[in-house]
Tab-separated table of C-alpha atoms in Angstrom:
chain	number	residue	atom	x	y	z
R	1	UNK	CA	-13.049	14.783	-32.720
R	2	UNK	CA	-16.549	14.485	-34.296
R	3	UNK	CA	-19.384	15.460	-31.946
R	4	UNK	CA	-20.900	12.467	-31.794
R	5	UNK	CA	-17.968	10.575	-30.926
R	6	UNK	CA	-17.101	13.544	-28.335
R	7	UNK	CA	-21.240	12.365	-26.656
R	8	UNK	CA	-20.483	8.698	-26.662
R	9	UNK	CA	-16.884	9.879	-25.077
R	10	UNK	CA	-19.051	11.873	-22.253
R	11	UNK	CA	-21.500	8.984	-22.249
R	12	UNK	CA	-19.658	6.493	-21.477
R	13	UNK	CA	-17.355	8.297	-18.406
R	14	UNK	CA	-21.047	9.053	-17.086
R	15	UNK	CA	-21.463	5.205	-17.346
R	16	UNK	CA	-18.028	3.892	-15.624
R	17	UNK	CA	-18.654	6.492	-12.468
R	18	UNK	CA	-21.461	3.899	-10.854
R	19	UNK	CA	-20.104	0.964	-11.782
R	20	UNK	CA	-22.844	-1.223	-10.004
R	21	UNK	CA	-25.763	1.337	-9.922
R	22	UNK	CA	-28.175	2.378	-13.508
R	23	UNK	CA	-28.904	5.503	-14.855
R	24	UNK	CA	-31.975	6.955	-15.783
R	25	UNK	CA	-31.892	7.950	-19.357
R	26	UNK	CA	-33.663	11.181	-18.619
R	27	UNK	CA	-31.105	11.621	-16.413
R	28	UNK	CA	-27.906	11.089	-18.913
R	29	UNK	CA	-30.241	12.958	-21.237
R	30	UNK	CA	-29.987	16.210	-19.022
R	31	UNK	CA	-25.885	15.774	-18.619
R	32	UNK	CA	-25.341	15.531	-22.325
R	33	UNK	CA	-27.819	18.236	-23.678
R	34	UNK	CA	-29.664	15.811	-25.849
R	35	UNK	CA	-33.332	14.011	-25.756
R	36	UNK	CA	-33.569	10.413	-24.508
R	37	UNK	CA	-34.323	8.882	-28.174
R	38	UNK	CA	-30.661	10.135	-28.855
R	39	UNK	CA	-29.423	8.794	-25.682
R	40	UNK	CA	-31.180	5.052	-26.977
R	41	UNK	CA	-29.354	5.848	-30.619
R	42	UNK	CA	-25.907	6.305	-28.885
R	43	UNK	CA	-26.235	3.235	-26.022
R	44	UNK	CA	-26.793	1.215	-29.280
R	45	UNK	CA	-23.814	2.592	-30.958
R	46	UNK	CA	-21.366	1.690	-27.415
R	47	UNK	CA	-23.080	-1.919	-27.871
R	48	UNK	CA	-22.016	-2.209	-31.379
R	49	UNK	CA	-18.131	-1.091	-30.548
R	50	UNK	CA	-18.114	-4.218	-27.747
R	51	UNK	CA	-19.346	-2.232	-24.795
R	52	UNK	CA	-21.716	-4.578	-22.521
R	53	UNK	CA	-24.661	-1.801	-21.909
R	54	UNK	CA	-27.630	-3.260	-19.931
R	55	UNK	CA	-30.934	-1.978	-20.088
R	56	UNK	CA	-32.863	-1.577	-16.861
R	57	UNK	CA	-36.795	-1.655	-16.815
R	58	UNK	CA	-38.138	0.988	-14.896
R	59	UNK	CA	-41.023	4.225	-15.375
R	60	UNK	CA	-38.207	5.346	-17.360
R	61	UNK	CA	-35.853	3.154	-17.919
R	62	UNK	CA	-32.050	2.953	-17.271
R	63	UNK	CA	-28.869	1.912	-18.364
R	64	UNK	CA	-25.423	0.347	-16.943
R	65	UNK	CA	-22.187	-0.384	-17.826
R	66	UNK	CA	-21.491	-3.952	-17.036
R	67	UNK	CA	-18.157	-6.109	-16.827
R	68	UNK	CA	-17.123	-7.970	-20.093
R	69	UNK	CA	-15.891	-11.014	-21.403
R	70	UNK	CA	-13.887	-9.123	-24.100
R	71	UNK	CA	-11.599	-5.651	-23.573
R	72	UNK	CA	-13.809	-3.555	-26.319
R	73	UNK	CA	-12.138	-0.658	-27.632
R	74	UNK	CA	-10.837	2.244	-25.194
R	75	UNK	CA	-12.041	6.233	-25.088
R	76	UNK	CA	-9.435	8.613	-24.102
R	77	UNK	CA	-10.059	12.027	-23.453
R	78	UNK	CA	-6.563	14.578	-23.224
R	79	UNK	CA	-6.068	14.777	-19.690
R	80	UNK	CA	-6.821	10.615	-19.393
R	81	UNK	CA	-4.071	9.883	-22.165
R	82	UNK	CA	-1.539	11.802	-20.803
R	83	UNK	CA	-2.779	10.287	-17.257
R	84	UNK	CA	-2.069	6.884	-18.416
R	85	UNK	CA	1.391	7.689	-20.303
R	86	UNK	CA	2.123	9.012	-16.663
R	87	UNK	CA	1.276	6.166	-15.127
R	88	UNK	CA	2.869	3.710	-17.429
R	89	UNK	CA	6.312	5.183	-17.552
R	90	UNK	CA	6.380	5.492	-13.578
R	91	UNK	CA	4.388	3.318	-11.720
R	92	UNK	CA	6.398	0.295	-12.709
R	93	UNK	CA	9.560	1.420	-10.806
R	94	UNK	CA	10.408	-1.326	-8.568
R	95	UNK	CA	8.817	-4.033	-9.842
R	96	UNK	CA	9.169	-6.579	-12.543
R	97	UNK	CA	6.516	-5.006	-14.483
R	98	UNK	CA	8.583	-2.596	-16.416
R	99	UNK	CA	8.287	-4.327	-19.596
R	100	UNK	CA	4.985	-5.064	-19.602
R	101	UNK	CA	4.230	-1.701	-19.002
R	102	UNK	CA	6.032	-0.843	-21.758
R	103	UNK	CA	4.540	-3.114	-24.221
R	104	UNK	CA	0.752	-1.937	-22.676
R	105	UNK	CA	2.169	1.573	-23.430
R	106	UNK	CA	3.209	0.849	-26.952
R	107	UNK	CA	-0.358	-1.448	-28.029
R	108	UNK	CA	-2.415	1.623	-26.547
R	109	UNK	CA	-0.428	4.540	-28.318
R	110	UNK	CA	-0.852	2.330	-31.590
R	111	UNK	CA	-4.730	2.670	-31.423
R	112	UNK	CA	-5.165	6.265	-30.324
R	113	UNK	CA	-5.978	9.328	-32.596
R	114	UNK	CA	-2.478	10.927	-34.433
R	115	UNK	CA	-4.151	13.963	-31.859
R	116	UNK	CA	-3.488	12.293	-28.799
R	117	UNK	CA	-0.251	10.103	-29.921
R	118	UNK	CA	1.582	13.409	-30.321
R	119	UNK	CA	0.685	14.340	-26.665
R	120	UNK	CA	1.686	10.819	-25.289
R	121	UNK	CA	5.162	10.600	-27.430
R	122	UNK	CA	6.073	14.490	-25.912
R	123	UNK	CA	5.918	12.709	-22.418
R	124	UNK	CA	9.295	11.298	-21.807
R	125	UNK	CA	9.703	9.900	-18.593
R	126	UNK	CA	12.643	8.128	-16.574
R	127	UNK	CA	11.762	6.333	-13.193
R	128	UNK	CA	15.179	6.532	-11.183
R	129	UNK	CA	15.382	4.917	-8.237
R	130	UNK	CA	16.189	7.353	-5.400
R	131	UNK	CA	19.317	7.141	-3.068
R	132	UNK	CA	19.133	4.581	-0.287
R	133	UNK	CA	17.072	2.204	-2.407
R	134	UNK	CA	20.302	-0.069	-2.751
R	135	UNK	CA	20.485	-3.231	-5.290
R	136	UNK	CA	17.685	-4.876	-3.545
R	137	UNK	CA	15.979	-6.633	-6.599
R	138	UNK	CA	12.787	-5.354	-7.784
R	139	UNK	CA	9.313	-6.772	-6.656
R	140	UNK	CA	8.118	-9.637	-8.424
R	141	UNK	CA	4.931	-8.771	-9.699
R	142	UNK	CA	3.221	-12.252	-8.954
R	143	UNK	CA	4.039	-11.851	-5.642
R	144	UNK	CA	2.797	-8.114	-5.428
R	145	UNK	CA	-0.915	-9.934	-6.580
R	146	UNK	CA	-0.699	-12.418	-4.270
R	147	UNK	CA	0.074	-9.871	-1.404
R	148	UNK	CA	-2.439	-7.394	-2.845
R	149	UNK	CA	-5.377	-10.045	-2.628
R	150	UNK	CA	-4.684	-10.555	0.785
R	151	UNK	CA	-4.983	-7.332	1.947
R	152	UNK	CA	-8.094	-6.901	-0.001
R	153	UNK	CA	-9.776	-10.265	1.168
R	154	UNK	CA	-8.496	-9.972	4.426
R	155	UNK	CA	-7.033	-13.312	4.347
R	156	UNK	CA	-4.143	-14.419	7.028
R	157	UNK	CA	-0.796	-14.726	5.078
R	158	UNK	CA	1.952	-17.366	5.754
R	159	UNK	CA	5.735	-16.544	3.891
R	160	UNK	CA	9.066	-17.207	4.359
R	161	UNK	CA	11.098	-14.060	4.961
R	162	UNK	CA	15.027	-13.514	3.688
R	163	UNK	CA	15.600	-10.911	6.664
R	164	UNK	CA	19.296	-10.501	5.350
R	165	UNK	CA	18.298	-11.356	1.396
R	166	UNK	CA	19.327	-14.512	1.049
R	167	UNK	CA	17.159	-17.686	1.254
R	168	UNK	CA	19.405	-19.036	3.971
R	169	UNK	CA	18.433	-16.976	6.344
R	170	UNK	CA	14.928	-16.769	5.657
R	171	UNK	CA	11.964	-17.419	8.590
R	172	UNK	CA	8.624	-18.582	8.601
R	173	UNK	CA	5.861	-15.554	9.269
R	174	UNK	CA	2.347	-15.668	9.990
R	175	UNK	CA	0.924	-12.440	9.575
R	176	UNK	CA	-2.932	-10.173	8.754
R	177	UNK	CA	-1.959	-8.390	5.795
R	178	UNK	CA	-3.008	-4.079	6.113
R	179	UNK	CA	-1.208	-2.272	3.502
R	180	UNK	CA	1.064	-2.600	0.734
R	181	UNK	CA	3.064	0.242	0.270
R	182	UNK	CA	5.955	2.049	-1.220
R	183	UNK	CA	8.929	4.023	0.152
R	184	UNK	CA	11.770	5.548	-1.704
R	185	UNK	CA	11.651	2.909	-5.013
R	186	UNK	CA	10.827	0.193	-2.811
R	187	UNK	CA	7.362	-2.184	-2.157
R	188	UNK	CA	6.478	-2.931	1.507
R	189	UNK	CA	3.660	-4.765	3.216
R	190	UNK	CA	2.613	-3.618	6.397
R	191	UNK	CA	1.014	-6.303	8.699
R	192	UNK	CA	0.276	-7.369	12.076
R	193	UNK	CA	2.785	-9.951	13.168
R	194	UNK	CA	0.880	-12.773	14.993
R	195	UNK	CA	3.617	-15.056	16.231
R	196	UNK	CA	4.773	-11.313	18.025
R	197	UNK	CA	1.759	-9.580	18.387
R	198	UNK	CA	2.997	-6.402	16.629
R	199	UNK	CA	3.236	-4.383	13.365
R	200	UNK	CA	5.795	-4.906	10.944
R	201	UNK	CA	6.877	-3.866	7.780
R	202	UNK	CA	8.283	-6.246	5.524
R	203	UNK	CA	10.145	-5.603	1.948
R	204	UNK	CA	8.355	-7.164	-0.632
R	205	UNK	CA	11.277	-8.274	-2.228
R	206	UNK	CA	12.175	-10.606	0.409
R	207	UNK	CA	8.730	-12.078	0.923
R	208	UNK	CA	7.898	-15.609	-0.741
R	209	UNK	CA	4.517	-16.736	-0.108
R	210	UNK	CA	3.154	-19.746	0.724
R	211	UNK	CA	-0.369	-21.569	0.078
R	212	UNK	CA	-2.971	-21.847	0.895
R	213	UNK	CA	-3.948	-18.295	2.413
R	214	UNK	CA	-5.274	-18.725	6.292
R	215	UNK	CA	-8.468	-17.746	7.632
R	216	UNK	CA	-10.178	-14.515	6.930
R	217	UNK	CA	-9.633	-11.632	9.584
R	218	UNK	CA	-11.164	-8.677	10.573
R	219	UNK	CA	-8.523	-5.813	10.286
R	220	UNK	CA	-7.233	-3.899	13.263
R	221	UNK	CA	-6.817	-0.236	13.404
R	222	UNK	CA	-3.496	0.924	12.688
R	223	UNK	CA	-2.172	3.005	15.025
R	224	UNK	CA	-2.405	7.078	14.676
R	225	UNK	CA	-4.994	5.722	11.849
R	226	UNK	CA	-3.074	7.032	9.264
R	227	UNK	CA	-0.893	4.600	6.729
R	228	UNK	CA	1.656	7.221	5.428
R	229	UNK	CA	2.725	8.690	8.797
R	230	UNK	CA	2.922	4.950	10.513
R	231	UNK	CA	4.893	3.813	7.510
R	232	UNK	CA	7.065	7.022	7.672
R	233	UNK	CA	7.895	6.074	11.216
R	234	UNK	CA	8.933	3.281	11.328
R	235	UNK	CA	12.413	4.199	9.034
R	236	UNK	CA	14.940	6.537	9.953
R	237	UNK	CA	15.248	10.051	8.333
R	238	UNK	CA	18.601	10.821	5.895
R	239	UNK	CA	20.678	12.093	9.087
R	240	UNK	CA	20.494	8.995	10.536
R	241	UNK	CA	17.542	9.575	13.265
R	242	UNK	CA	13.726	8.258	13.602
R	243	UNK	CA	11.874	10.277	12.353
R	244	UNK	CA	7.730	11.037	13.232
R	245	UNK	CA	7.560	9.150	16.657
R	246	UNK	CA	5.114	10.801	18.996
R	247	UNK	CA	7.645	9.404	21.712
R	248	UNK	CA	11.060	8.840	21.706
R	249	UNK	CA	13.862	8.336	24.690
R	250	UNK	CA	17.336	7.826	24.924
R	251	UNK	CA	18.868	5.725	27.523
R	252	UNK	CA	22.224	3.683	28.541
R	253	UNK	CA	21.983	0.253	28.376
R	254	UNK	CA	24.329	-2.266	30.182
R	255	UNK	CA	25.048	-4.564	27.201
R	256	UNK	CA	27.434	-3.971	23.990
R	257	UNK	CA	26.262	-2.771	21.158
R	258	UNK	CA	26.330	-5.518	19.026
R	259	UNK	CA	23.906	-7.484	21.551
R	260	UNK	CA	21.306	-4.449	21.001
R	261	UNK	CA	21.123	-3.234	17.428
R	262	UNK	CA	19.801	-6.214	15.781
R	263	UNK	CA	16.758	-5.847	17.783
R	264	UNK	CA	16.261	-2.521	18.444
R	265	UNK	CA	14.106	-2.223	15.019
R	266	UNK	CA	14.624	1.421	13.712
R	267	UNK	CA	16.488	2.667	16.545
R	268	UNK	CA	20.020	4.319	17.134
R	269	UNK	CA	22.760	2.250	18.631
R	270	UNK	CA	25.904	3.841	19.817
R	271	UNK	CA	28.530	1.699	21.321
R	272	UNK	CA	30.156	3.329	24.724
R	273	UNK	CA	32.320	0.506	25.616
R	274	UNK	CA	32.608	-2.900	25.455
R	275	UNK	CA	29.313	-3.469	28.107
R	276	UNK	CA	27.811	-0.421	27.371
R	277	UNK	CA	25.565	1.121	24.284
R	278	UNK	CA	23.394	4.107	23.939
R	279	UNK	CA	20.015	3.457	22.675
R	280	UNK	CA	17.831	5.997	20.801
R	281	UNK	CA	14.015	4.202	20.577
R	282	UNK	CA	10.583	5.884	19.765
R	283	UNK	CA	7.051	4.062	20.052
R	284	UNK	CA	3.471	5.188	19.903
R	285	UNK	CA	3.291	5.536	23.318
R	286	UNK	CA	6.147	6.235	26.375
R	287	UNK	CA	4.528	2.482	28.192
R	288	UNK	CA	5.121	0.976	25.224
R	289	UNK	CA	8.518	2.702	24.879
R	290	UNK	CA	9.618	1.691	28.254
R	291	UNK	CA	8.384	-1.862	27.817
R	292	UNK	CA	10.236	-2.351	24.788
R	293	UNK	CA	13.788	-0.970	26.426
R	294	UNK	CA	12.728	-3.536	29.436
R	295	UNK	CA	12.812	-6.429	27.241
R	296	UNK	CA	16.581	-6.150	26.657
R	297	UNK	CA	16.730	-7.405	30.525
R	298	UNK	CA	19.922	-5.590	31.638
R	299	UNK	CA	20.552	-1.942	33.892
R	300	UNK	CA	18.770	0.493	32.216
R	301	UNK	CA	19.674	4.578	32.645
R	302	UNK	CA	17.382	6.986	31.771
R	303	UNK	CA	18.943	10.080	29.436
R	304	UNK	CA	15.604	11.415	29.043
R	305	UNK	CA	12.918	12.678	28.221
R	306	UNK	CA	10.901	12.778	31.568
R	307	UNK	CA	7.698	11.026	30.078
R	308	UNK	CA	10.066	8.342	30.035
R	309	UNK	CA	11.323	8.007	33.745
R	310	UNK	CA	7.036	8.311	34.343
R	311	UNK	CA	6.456	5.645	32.222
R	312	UNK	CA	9.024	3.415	33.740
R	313	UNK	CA	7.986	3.841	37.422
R	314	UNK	CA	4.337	3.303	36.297
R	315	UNK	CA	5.593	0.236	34.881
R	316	UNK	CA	7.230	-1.252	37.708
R	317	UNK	CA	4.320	-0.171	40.534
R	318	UNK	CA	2.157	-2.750	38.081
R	319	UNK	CA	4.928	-5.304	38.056
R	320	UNK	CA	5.074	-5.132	41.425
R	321	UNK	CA	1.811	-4.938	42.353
R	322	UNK	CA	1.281	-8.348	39.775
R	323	UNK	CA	4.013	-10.007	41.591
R	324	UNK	CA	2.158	-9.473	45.020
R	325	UNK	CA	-1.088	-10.546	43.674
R	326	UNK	CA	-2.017	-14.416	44.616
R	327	UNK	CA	-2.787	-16.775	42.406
R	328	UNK	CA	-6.162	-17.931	42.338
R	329	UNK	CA	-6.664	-21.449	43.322
């Protein structure tokens, strides 16, 4: 690569790193080794390849790299090529993207340098889903916009859901968009529920939005804080147990299993007799725990652990002492 080409290469990643904010040309004259008249030369030169450069007045003047009308040409350095090859080849996976991609990949490798086309056509990569992802259909790509606008507006979000996968069974959810997210080949958004005032994480696949968007929300703090561990949570492991719960109990419940597992979320069902399952459940917290194993109104024995009995004896001294309270006239 020529050296002047290599400065308006450096030049113009200097540029794109403060996307709203000017440089001073003294100062992109220091980075790049050269005197500010060169520094005017080579602005005029990324002006005349389609580049919108702005001049800013000031005691010594600046420059910044504003949004265009028109895609002008591209500068790739090594590492950025094979970046984007990368990124092409994989990030697609589980979504309807793929050819796109591929047709992005193929206009870009036509335009770059026989240099840097070698490099891109020595990265061969497959995507392959991972075991457990099923033959859920990939994530349609409109929808991942819509979602993904959401989340960064913080707009509410209205869809139907396919809980089993097919449009028959499909409910109505209100919900604040957090996160989307992927797991093991597969898109997820992770929300707060509103019609049950708790998080959920819903498959993208099965989500069909509908219009408009609701109001605009300000964004609760996920538990823990962290995206990747919450997400990791709230699926079990490969040996069949929750996995990353900083509380988890096990008790006996006096109803059959097949009354229990479809709503005990990510939990472990075991059927013990016809009016009797055991029920392996974590939560964030062991109140929360023991509320949720409350809910399924039945007899409720306690394997363990002991934060769990606490947790349910604190519970009931507060329903109790709410029952005795008197209602205000």
């Amino acid at each position: 690569m020529h050296k002047t080409s290599s400065r308006l290469l450096a030049l113009l990643s200097l540029l794109q790193t403060r996307p709203s904010a000017a440089w001073s040309g003294e100062d992109l004259a220091g980075r790049l080794g050269i005197t500010p008249r060169t520094v005017r030369r080579d602005m005029d030169r990324l002006r005349e390849l389609g580049y919108p450069i702005t001049a800013v007045k000031g005691p010594s003047g600046g420059y910044r790299l504003d949004a265009g009308a028109h895609l002008p040409p591209l500068l790739f350095d090594d590492d950025q090529a094979v970046a984007l090859t990368i990124a092409l080849q994989t990030a697609a996976a589980g979504t309807t993207l793929a050819e796109d991609a591929a047709r992005a990949l193929a206009t870009i490798r036509q335009v770059m340098p026989p240099r840097l086309r070698h490099r891109m056509d020595t990265l061969r990569i497959t995507a392959v889903r991972p075991p457990g992802s099923g033959d859920a259909p990939p994530a349609d790509a409109h929808v991942l916009r819509d979602l993904s606008t959401a989340v960064h507006t913080h707009a509410e979000l209205r869809f139907d859901y396919a809980t089993d996968g097919t449009a028959a069974a499909g409910q109505r959810r209100r919900v604040q968009p957090h996160h989307l997210v992927t797991r093991r080949g597969r898109w997820y958004l992770l929300a707060w529920d509103l019609d049950r005032a708790n998080w959920r994480t819903f498959r993208v696949d099965r989500v069909q939005p509908r219009t408009p968007t609701g109001p605009r929300f300000t964004p609760r703090e996920l538990p823990a804080g962290d995206v990747a561990a919450f997400v990791t949570s709230r699926f079990r492991g490969s040996d069949g147990t929750t996995t990353d719960w900083p509380c988890r109990g096990e008790v006996v419940l006096g109803l059959p299993a097949t009354a229990v597992a479809p709503f005990a979320r990510d939990g472990i069902v075991e059927e013990l007799g016809p009016d009797r399952c055991r029920l392996t459940l974590g939560s964030w917290s062991w109140t929360a725990l023991a509320a949720t194993i409350g809910s399924f109104d039945t007899d409720i024995e306690v394997i363990g652990p002991p934060g769990l009995n606490d947790a349910f004896a604190r519970l009931a001294a507060r329903c109790a002492h709410a029952a005795r309270k008197p209602i205000p006239s």
